[in-house]
Short mmCIF file of C-alpha atoms in Angstrom, two decimals:
data_model
loop_
_atom_site.label_atom_id
_atom_site.label_comp_id
_atom_site.label_asym_id
_atom_site.label_seq_id
_atom_site.Cartn_x
_atom_site.Cartn_y
_atom_site.Cartn_z
CA UNK A 28 5.55 11.44 18.06
CA UNK A 29 6.35 11.34 21.68
CA UNK A 30 9.88 9.60 22.09
CA UNK A 31 9.19 7.97 25.22
CA UNK A 32 6.50 6.08 23.29
CA UNK A 33 6.81 2.53 23.61
CA UNK A 34 6.61 -0.18 20.52
CA UNK A 35 3.70 -1.51 22.29
CA UNK A 36 1.66 1.88 22.44
CA UNK A 37 2.97 2.89 18.91
CA UNK A 38 1.68 -0.29 17.30
CA UNK A 39 -1.69 -0.52 19.38
CA UNK A 40 -2.61 2.94 18.28
CA UNK A 41 -1.42 3.13 14.64
CA UNK A 42 -2.56 -0.47 13.83
CA UNK A 43 -5.76 0.01 12.13
CA UNK A 44 -4.06 2.85 9.74
CA UNK A 45 -1.16 0.70 9.09
CA UNK A 46 -3.43 -2.13 8.08
CA UNK A 47 -5.36 -0.03 5.73
CA UNK A 48 -1.73 1.02 4.14
CA UNK A 49 -1.06 -2.66 3.86
CA UNK A 50 -4.45 -3.13 2.22
CA UNK A 51 -3.67 -0.31 -0.48
CA UNK A 52 -0.59 -1.90 -1.19
CA UNK A 53 -1.46 -5.63 -1.64
CA UNK A 54 -5.19 -5.61 -2.60
CA UNK A 55 -5.61 -8.37 -0.39
CA UNK A 56 -6.59 -8.66 3.71
CA UNK A 57 -4.70 -11.80 4.04
CA UNK A 58 -1.69 -10.64 2.29
CA UNK A 59 -1.97 -7.20 4.12
CA UNK A 60 -2.20 -8.68 7.58
CA UNK A 61 1.10 -10.67 6.62
CA UNK A 62 2.87 -7.97 5.44
CA UNK A 63 1.84 -5.32 8.70
CA UNK A 64 2.74 -8.41 10.85
CA UNK A 65 6.00 -8.95 9.22
CA UNK A 66 7.02 -5.17 9.01
CA UNK A 67 6.20 -4.86 12.84
CA UNK A 68 8.30 -7.76 13.82
CA UNK A 69 11.12 -6.27 11.86
CA UNK A 70 10.55 -2.64 13.50
CA UNK A 71 10.39 -4.27 16.89
CA UNK A 72 13.85 -5.65 16.59
CA UNK A 73 14.93 -2.34 15.52
CA UNK A 74 12.94 0.04 17.62
CA UNK A 75 15.45 1.69 19.93
CA UNK A 76 16.75 3.28 17.03
CA UNK A 77 13.28 4.10 15.46
CA UNK A 78 11.92 5.75 18.45
CA UNK A 79 14.33 8.37 18.47
CA UNK A 80 13.07 9.66 15.02
CA UNK A 81 10.44 12.20 14.60
CA UNK A 82 8.20 9.56 12.23
CA UNK A 83 8.32 6.30 13.40
CA UNK A 84 5.28 5.63 11.35
CA UNK A 85 6.82 6.49 8.16
CA UNK A 86 9.77 4.17 8.85
CA UNK A 87 7.30 1.24 9.18
CA UNK A 88 5.56 2.28 5.93
CA UNK A 89 8.76 2.40 4.32
CA UNK A 90 9.67 -0.90 5.49
CA UNK A 91 5.90 -2.09 4.41
CA UNK A 92 6.48 -0.97 0.96
CA UNK A 93 9.87 -2.71 0.94
CA UNK A 94 8.43 -5.90 2.18
CA UNK A 95 5.81 -5.92 -0.37
CA UNK A 96 8.03 -5.57 -3.25
CA UNK A 97 10.13 -7.79 -2.05
CA UNK A 98 7.07 -10.49 -1.62
CA UNK A 99 5.55 -9.37 -5.35
CA UNK A 100 9.12 -10.43 -6.85
CA UNK A 101 9.18 -13.70 -5.21
CA UNK A 102 5.53 -14.48 -6.38
CA UNK A 103 6.48 -13.71 -10.03
CA UNK A 104 7.06 -17.38 -10.66
CA UNK A 105 3.78 -18.44 -8.96
CA UNK A 106 1.18 -20.51 -10.82
CA UNK A 107 -1.66 -18.65 -11.37
CA UNK A 108 -5.19 -20.48 -11.03
CA UNK A 109 -7.73 -20.56 -13.76
CA UNK A 110 -10.45 -19.31 -11.66
CA UNK A 111 -9.30 -17.11 -8.53
CA UNK A 112 -11.54 -17.57 -5.20
CA UNK A 113 -13.68 -14.75 -4.44
CA UNK A 114 -12.69 -12.65 -1.83
CA UNK A 115 -14.18 -9.53 -0.27
CA UNK A 116 -12.99 -7.08 2.42
CA UNK A 117 -15.28 -4.58 4.12
CA UNK A 118 -13.50 -1.91 5.80
CA UNK A 119 -15.55 1.13 6.46
CA UNK A 120 -12.51 3.46 6.74
CA UNK A 121 -11.80 2.41 3.33
CA UNK A 122 -15.01 3.27 2.15
CA UNK A 123 -15.09 6.93 3.96
CA UNK A 124 -11.38 7.47 2.42
CA UNK A 125 -13.06 7.85 -0.94
CA UNK A 126 -16.67 6.97 -0.68
CA UNK A 127 -16.42 4.89 -3.94
CA UNK A 128 -15.88 1.11 -4.13
CA UNK A 129 -15.29 1.67 -7.90
CA UNK A 130 -11.90 3.14 -7.26
CA UNK A 131 -10.85 0.54 -5.19
CA UNK A 132 -11.87 -2.29 -7.77
CA UNK A 133 -10.07 -0.60 -10.43
CA UNK A 134 -6.91 -0.19 -8.10
CA UNK A 135 -7.35 -3.95 -7.67
CA UNK A 136 -7.07 -4.37 -11.31
CA UNK A 137 -3.80 -3.06 -11.83
CA UNK A 138 -0.54 -4.91 -11.80
CA UNK A 139 1.25 -4.89 -8.80
CA UNK A 140 3.84 -2.65 -9.50
CA UNK A 141 1.62 -0.18 -11.20
CA UNK A 142 -0.55 -0.17 -7.82
CA UNK A 143 2.69 0.18 -5.98
CA UNK A 144 4.02 3.23 -7.80
CA UNK A 145 0.14 4.89 -7.38
CA UNK A 146 -0.11 4.38 -4.06
CA UNK A 147 3.68 5.67 -3.03
CA UNK A 148 2.81 8.68 -5.05
CA UNK A 149 -0.71 9.72 -4.32
CA UNK A 150 -1.21 8.04 -0.61
CA UNK A 151 2.09 8.86 0.77
CA UNK A 152 2.98 11.48 -1.44
CA UNK A 153 6.22 10.60 -2.00
CA UNK A 154 8.42 11.91 -5.26
CA UNK A 155 9.42 10.26 -8.36
CA UNK A 156 12.60 9.89 -6.66
CA UNK A 157 11.78 8.67 -3.37
CA UNK A 158 9.58 6.15 -5.11
CA UNK A 159 12.20 4.82 -7.30
CA UNK A 160 14.68 4.54 -4.10
CA UNK A 161 11.73 2.68 -2.27
CA UNK A 162 11.22 0.55 -5.10
CA UNK A 163 14.68 -0.05 -6.26
CA UNK A 164 13.78 0.75 -9.71
CA UNK A 165 14.80 4.08 -12.22
CA UNK A 166 12.79 7.08 -12.01
CA UNK A 167 11.70 6.70 -15.75
CA UNK A 168 10.32 3.30 -14.90
CA UNK A 169 8.29 5.25 -12.09
CA UNK A 170 6.77 7.60 -14.44
CA UNK A 171 6.07 5.13 -17.19
CA UNK A 172 4.26 2.74 -14.71
CA UNK A 173 2.48 5.70 -13.20
CA UNK A 174 1.27 6.90 -16.89
CA UNK A 175 0.10 3.09 -17.60
CA UNK A 176 -1.71 2.98 -14.54
CA UNK A 177 -3.47 6.05 -14.53
CA UNK A 178 -4.41 5.27 -18.33
CA UNK A 179 -5.76 1.90 -17.21
CA UNK A 180 -7.73 3.80 -14.17
CA UNK A 181 -9.18 6.37 -16.78
CA UNK A 182 -10.42 3.52 -18.93
CA UNK A 183 -12.26 1.34 -16.12
CA UNK A 184 -13.11 3.62 -13.69
CA UNK A 185 -15.93 6.60 -13.55
CA UNK A 186 -16.39 8.48 -10.63
CA UNK A 187 -19.66 8.32 -8.77
CA UNK A 188 -22.02 11.24 -8.95
CA UNK A 189 -24.08 11.90 -5.97
CA UNK A 190 -26.67 15.10 -5.65
CA UNK A 191 -24.86 16.45 -8.72
CA UNK A 192 -21.23 16.28 -7.34
CA UNK A 193 -18.54 14.39 -7.60
CA UNK A 194 -17.70 12.44 -4.62
#
């Protein structure tokens, strides 16, 4: 990233990718928009210190992951409704990323902590130690949550087959 890059230029150029990341973390377009907005507000305040770093986007993504964990910790005591409202989100970039909507639906069915661990491990390529630091949990918990999440995905999702090959 160019060190002379202004916050507005950074936010404008990376907003779509950051929104996709927020959606992968939250599984809900409205929560994703709120998460992105809150993270950008906080990063804007710290921008003079962030812009000198090599990866300002990494800084924003870490802030988003931490904010997401904070949000779902607060929602633990939330009263669940018997029938959740129907929610749909059509993002062509997400469809192109994998090409299989079934995977996204399967990820959406995972508990938030398990989804966050998988996103940080496979989408952000973080190590177990880094994930533990971001989420404020032990490395063993990271491994157990990832294992449980992968077991659930294996039980509920099968890759789409197109023209004899996996997509």
